[in-house]
Tab-separated table of C-alpha atoms in Angstrom:
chain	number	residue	atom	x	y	z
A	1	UNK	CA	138.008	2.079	81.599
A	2	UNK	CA	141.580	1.682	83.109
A	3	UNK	CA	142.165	-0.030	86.116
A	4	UNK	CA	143.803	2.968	87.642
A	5	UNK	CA	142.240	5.257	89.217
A	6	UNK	CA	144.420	8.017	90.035
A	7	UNK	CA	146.349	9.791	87.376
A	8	UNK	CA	148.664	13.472	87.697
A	9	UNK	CA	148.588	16.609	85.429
A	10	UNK	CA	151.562	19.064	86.666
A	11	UNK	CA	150.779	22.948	85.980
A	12	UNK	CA	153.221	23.382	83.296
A	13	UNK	CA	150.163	21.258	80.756
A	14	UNK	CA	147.392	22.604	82.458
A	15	UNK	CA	147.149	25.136	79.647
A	16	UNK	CA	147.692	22.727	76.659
A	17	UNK	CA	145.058	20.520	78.770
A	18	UNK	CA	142.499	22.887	78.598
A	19	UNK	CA	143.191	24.419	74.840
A	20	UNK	CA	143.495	20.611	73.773
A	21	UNK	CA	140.096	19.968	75.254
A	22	UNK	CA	138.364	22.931	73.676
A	23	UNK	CA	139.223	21.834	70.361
A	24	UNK	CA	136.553	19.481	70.365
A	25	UNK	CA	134.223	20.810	72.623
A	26	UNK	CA	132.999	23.848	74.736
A	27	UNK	CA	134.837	24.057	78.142
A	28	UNK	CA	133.038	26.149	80.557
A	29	UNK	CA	135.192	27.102	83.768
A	30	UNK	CA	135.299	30.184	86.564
A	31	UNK	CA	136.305	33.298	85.284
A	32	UNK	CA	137.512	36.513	86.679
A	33	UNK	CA	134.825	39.293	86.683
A	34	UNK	CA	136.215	41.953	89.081
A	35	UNK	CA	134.745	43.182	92.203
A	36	UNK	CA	135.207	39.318	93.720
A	37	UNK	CA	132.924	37.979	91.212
A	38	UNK	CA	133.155	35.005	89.158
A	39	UNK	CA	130.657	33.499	86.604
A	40	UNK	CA	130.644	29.977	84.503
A	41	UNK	CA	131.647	31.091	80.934
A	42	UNK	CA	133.291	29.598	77.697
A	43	UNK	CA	137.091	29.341	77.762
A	44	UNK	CA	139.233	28.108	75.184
A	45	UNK	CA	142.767	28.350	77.238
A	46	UNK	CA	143.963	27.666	81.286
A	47	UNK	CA	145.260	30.972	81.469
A	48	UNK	CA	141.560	32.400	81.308
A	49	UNK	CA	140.732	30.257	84.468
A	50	UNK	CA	140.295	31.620	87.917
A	51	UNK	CA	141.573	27.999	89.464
A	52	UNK	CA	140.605	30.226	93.227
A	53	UNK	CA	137.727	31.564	93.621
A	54	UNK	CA	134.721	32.318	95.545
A	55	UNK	CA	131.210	30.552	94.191
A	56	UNK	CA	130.074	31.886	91.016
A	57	UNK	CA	127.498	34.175	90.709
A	58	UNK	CA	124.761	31.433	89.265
A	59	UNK	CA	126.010	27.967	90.282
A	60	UNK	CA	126.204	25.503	87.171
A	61	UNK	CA	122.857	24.622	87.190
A	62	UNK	CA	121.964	27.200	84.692
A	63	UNK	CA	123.635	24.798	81.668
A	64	UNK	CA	121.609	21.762	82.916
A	65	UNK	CA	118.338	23.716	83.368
A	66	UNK	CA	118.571	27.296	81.785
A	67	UNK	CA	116.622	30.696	82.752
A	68	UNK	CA	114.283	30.328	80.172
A	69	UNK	CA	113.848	27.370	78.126
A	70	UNK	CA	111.414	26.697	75.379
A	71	UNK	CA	109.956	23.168	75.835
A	72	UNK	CA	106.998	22.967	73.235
A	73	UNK	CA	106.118	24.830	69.370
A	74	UNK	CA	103.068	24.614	68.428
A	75	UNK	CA	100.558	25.479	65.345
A	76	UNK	CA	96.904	25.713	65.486
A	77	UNK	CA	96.558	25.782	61.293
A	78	UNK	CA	97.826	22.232	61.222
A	79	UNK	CA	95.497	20.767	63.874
A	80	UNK	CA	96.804	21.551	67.157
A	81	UNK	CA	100.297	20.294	66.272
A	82	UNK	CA	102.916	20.691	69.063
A	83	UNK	CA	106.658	19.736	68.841
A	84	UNK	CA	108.532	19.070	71.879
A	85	UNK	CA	111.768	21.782	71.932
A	86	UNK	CA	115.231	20.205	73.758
A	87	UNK	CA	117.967	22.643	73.563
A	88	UNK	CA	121.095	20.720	74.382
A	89	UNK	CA	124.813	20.454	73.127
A	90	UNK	CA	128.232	18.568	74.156
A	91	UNK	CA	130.741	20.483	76.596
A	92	UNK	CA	132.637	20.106	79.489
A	93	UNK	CA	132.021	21.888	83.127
A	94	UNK	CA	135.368	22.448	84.390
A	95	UNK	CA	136.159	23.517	88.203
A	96	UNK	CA	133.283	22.778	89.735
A	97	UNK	CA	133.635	22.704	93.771
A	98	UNK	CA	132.086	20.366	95.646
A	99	UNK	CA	129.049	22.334	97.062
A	100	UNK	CA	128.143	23.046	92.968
A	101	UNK	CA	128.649	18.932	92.602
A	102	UNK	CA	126.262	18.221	95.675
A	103	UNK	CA	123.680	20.859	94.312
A	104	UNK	CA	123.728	18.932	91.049
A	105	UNK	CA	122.932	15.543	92.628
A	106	UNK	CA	120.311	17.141	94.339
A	107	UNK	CA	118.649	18.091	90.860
A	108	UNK	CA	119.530	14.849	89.427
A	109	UNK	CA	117.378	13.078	92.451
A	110	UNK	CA	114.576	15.611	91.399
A	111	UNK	CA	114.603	15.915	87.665
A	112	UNK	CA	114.837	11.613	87.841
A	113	UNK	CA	111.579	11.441	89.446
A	114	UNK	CA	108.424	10.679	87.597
A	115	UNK	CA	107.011	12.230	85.812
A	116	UNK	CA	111.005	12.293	84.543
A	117	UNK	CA	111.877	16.106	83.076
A	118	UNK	CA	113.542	14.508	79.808
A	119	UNK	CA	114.646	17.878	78.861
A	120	UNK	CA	116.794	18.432	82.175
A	121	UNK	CA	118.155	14.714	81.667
A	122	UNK	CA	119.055	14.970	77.900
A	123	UNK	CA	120.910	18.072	78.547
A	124	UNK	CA	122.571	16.428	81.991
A	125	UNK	CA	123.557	13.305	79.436
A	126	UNK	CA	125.306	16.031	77.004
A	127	UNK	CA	127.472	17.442	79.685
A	128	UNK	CA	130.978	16.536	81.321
A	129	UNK	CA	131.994	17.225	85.048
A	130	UNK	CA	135.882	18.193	86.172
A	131	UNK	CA	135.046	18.743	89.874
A	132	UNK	CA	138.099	20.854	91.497
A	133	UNK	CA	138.664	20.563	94.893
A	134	UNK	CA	139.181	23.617	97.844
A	135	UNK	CA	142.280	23.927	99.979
A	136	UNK	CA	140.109	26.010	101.868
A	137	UNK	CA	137.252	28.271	102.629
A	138	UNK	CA	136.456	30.498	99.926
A	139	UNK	CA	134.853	33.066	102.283
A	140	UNK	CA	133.068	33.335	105.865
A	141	UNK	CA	129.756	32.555	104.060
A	142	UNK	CA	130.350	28.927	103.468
A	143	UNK	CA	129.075	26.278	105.634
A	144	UNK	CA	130.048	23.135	103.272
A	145	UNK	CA	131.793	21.317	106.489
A	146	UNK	CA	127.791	21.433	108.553
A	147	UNK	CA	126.139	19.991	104.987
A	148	UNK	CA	129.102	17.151	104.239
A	149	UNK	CA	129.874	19.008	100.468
A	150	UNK	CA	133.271	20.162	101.492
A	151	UNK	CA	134.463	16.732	100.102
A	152	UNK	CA	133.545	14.532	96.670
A	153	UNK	CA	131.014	12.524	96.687
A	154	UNK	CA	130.831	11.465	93.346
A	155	UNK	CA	128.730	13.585	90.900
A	156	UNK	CA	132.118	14.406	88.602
A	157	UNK	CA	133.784	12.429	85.766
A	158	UNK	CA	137.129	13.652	86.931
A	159	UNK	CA	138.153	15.348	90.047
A	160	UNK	CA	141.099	17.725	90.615
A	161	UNK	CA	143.103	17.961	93.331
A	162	UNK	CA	145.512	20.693	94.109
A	163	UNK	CA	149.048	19.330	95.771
A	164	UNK	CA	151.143	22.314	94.513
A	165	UNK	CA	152.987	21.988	91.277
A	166	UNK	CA	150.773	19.140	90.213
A	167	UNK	CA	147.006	18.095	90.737
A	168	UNK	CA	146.186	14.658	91.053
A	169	UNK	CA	143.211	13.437	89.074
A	170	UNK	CA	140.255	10.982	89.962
A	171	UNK	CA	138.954	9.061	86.931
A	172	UNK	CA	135.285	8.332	87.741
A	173	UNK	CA	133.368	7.628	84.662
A	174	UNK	CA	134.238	6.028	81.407
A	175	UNK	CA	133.899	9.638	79.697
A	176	UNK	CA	136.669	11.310	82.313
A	177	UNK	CA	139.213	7.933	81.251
A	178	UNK	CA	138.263	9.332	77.676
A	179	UNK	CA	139.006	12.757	78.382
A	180	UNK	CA	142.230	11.533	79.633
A	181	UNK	CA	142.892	9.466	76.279
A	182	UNK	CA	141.862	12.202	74.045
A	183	UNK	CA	144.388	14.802	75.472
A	184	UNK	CA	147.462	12.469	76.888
A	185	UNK	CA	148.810	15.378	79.342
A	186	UNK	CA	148.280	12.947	81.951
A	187	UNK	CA	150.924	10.757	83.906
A	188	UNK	CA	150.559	7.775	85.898
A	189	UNK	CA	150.797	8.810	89.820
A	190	UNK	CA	153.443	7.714	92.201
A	191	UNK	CA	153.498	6.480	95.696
A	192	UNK	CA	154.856	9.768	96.638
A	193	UNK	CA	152.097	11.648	95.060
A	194	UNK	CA	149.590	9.859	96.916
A	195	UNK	CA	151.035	10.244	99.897
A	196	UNK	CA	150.796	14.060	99.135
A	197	UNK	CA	147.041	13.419	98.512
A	198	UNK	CA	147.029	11.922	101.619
A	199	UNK	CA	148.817	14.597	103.659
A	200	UNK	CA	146.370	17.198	101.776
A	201	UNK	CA	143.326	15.493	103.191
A	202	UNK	CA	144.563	15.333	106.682
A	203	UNK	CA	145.226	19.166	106.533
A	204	UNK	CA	141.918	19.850	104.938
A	205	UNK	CA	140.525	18.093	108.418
A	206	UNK	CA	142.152	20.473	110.582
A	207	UNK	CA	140.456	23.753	108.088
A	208	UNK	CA	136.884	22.633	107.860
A	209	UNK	CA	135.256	22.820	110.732
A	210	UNK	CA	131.589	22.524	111.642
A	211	UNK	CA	130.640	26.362	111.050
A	212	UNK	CA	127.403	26.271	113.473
A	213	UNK	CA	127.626	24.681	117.071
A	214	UNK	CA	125.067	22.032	115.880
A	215	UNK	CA	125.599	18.186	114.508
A	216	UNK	CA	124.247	17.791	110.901
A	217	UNK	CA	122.609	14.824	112.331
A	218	UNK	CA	120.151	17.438	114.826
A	219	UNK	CA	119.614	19.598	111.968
A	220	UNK	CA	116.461	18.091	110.849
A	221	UNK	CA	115.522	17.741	114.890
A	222	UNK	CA	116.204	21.424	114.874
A	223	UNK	CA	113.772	22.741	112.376
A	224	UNK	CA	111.075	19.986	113.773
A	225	UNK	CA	110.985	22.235	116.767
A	226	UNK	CA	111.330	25.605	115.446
A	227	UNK	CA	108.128	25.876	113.159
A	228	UNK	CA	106.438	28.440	115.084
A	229	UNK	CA	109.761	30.150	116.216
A	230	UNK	CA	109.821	33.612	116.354
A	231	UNK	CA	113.024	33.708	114.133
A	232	UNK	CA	110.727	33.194	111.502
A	233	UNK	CA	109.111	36.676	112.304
A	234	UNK	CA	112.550	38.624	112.381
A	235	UNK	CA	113.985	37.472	109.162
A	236	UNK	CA	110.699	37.906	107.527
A	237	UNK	CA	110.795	41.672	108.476
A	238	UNK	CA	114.688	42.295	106.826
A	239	UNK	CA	113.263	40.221	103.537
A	240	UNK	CA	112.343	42.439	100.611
A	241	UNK	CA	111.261	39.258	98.645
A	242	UNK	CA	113.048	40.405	96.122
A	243	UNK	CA	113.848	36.047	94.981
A	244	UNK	CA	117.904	36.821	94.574
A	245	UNK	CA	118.503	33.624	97.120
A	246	UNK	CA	116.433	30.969	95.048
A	247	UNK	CA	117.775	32.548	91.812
A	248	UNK	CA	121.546	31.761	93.101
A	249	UNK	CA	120.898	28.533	95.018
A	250	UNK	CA	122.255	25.625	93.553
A	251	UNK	CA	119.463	23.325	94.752
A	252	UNK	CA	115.963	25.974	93.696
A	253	UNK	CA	114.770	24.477	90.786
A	254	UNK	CA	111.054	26.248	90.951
A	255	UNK	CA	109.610	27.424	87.377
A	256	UNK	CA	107.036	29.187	85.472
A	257	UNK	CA	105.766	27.573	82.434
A	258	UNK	CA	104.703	30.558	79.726
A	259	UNK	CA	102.435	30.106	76.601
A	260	UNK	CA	104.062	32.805	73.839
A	261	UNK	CA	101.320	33.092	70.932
A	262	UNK	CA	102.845	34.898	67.742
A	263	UNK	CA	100.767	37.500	65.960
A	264	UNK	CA	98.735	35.243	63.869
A	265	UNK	CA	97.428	34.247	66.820
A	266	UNK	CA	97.456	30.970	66.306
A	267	UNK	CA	101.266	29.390	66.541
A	268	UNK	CA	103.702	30.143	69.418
A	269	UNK	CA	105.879	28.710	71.672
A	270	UNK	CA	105.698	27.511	75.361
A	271	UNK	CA	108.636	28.033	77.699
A	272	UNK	CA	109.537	27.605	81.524
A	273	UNK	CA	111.276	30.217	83.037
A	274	UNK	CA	113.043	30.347	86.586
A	275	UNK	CA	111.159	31.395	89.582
A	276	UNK	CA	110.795	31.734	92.982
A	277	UNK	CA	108.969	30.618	96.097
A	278	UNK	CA	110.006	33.984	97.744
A	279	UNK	CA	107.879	35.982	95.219
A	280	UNK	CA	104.067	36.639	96.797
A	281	UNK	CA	101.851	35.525	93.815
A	282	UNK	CA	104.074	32.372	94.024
A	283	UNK	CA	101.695	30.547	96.653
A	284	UNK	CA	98.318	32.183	95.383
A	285	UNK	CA	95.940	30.008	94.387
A	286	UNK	CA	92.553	30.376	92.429
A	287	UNK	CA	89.924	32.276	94.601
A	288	UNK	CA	92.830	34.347	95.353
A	289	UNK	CA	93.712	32.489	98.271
A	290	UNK	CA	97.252	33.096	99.125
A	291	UNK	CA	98.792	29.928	101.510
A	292	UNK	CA	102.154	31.894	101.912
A	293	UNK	CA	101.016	35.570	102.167
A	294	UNK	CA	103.724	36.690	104.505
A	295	UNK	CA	107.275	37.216	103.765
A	296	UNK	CA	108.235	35.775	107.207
A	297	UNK	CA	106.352	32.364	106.206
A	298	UNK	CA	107.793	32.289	102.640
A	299	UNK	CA	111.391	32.807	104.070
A	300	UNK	CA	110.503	29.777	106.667
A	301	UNK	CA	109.234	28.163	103.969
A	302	UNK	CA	112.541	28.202	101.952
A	303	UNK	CA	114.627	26.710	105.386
A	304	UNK	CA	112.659	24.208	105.142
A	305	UNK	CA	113.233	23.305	101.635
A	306	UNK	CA	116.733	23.313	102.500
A	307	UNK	CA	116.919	21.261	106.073
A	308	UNK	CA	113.804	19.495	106.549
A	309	UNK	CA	111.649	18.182	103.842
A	310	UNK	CA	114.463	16.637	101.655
A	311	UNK	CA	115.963	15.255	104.318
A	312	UNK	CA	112.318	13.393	104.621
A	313	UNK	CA	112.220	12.656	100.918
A	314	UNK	CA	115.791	12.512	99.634
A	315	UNK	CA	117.682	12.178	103.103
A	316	UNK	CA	119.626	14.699	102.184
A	317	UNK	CA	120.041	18.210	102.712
A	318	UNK	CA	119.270	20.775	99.851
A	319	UNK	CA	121.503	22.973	101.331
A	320	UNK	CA	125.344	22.822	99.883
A	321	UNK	CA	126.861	25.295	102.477
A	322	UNK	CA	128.335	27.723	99.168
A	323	UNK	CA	127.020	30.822	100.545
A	324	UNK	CA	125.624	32.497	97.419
A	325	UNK	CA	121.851	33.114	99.273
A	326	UNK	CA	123.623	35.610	101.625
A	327	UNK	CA	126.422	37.008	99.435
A	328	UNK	CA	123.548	38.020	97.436
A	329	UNK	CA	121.128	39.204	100.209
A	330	UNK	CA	120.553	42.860	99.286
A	331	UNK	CA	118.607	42.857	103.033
A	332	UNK	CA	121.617	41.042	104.454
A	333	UNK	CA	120.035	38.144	105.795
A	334	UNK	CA	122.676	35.473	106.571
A	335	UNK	CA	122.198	31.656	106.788
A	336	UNK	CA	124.051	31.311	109.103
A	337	UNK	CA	122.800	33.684	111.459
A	338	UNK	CA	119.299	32.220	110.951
A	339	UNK	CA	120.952	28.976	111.751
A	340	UNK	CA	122.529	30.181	115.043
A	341	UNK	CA	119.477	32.445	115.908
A	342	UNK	CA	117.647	29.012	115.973
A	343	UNK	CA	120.135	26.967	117.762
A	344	UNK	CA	120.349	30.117	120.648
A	345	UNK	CA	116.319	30.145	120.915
A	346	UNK	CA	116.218	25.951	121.721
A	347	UNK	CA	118.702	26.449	124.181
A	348	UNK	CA	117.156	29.468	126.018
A	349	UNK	CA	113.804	27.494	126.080
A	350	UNK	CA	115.738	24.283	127.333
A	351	UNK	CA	116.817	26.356	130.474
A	352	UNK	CA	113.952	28.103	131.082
A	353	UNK	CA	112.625	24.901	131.362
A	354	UNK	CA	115.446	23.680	133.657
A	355	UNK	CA	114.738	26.681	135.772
């Protein structure tokens, strides 16, 4: 790996970048879908690249651990044989923001624990990163700033910074100084562009802001004291548990696993497929015991998986701040009005106290 750190890629090449790269591999980037909506899909030029844009519909987890995946064939005939299924091929993730980058670490941190899921880490081994930096907010649903993923924190092989008729580039891994080799569009950066890298980060201070009147560091105080809160209650009765906020969220990573016998009866395959904590038979439990029958105490449930128990187990949040659980919200339930709600409860019960 060079001892440089820093290269530039001016707009004019960003095109022949991209079509160069796609030659030997599948580049998968944000793309235009109308109606403000964006998905991950194969692109083989820039000019099919939405470089601004709002978070995709599914974040990019769905390459690393798909919808439905088979994991296991198997054959009674020949003796209960079973053959482990990995699905997996080479290609780059380009223009990923740093709430999508911070929701993959998070799965990384899961997937890495034993027993290790082998088939989320071959595929994870098999993909690239180009992490892209935002100017700005993409809507008033983010709250990246409260969760620290409105900045890079590693996760990428390269990162892309936009400074106006150039981005500069940080080289991260050995396969990002490769990608570099491989499609020599790249230029060695200047004093002057760093100083414009420089000046873009101290503007970027003065746009994100913390977007709730909390610390992140009281966060996890927060939700210690709000376990029997009545918000719980209100957002439970907008909730059609309907699953659309773990589906989008960068950080869910719940699944079924499904056995799939083929008409002989007697070979089939067994698959995981996504699903979600917000569903009711999610929690039920043999005897028909169900440990999460309510939608308030499922929707409680999944603010907790975000603030609270990974900050105990991962110390981090699970949350990324991208917004997509209340874009997506058919009952328009808003994180950070569930956030706020909270906050305005404490401090109502701090001065009735002071009273």
């Amino acid at each position: 790996m060079k001892d440089v750190q820093f290269m530039i890629l001016r707009k004019e090449n960003f095109n022949g970048f991209i079509s160069q790269l796609a030659k030997t591999q599948k580049v998968m980037a944000p793309v235009a879908k109308g109606n403000k909506s964006f998905v991950f899909e194969e692109v083989t030029s820039g000019d099919q690249i939405s470089l601004k844009y709002i978070p995709t519909v599914l974040p990019p987890k769905k390459f690393f651990m798909p919808q439905r995946e088979p994991l296991v064939e198997f054959d009674q005939a020949k003796g209960l044989e079973m053959q482990a299924i990995v699905e997996q091929e080479k290609m780059v993730l380009f223009g990923v923001h740093t709430c999508d980058l911070a929701g993959i670490q998070c799965l990384n941190m899961v997937f890495s624990e034993r027993p290790k899921d082998y088939n989320y880490l071959t595929r994870k081994y098999k993909i690239n990163i180009i992490g892209l930096g935002c100017n700005e907010y993409c809507d008033e649903h983010a709250s990246c700033n409260l969760v620290n993923a409105n900045v890079p924190n590693g996760g990428y092989d390269l990162f892309f910074s936009d400074v106006g008729d150039y981005f500069i580039v940080h080289i991260n891994t050995h396969a990002g100084d490769e990608i570099i080799e491989q499609t020599k569009f790249f230029e060695p950066i200047a004093k002057e562009n760093m100083q414009d890298l420089v000046n873009l980060r101290e503007k970027k201070k003065n746009i994100f802001k913390n977007e709730i009147p909390i610390e992140s560091r009281d966060i996890a105080e927060l939700f210690d004291k709000s376990f029997e809160s009545p918000v719980w209650e209100e957002v439970g009765e907008r909730c059609l548990s309907c699953g659309n906020c773990t589906n989008v969220c960068p950080t869910c990573y719940c699944f079924d696993i499904i056995d799939e016998v083929n008409l002989d009866l007697k070979s089939g395959k067994r698959y995981r497929k996504w699903y979600s904590c917000q569903l009711d038979p999610f929690a039920l439990v043999a005897g028909g015991e169900n440990f999460r029958k309510s939608r308030a105490a499922r929707q409680k449930h999944r603010y907790y998986r975000k603030f609270k128990y990974p900050v105990s187990k991962f110390s981090r949040f699970f949350c990324t701040g991208c917004g997509r659980c209340t874009r997506t919200c058919m009952a328009g339930i808003s994180l950070k009005e569930t956030l706020n709600n909270l906050i305005k409860e404490r401090v109502n019960k701090l001065w009735i106290k002071w009273l």
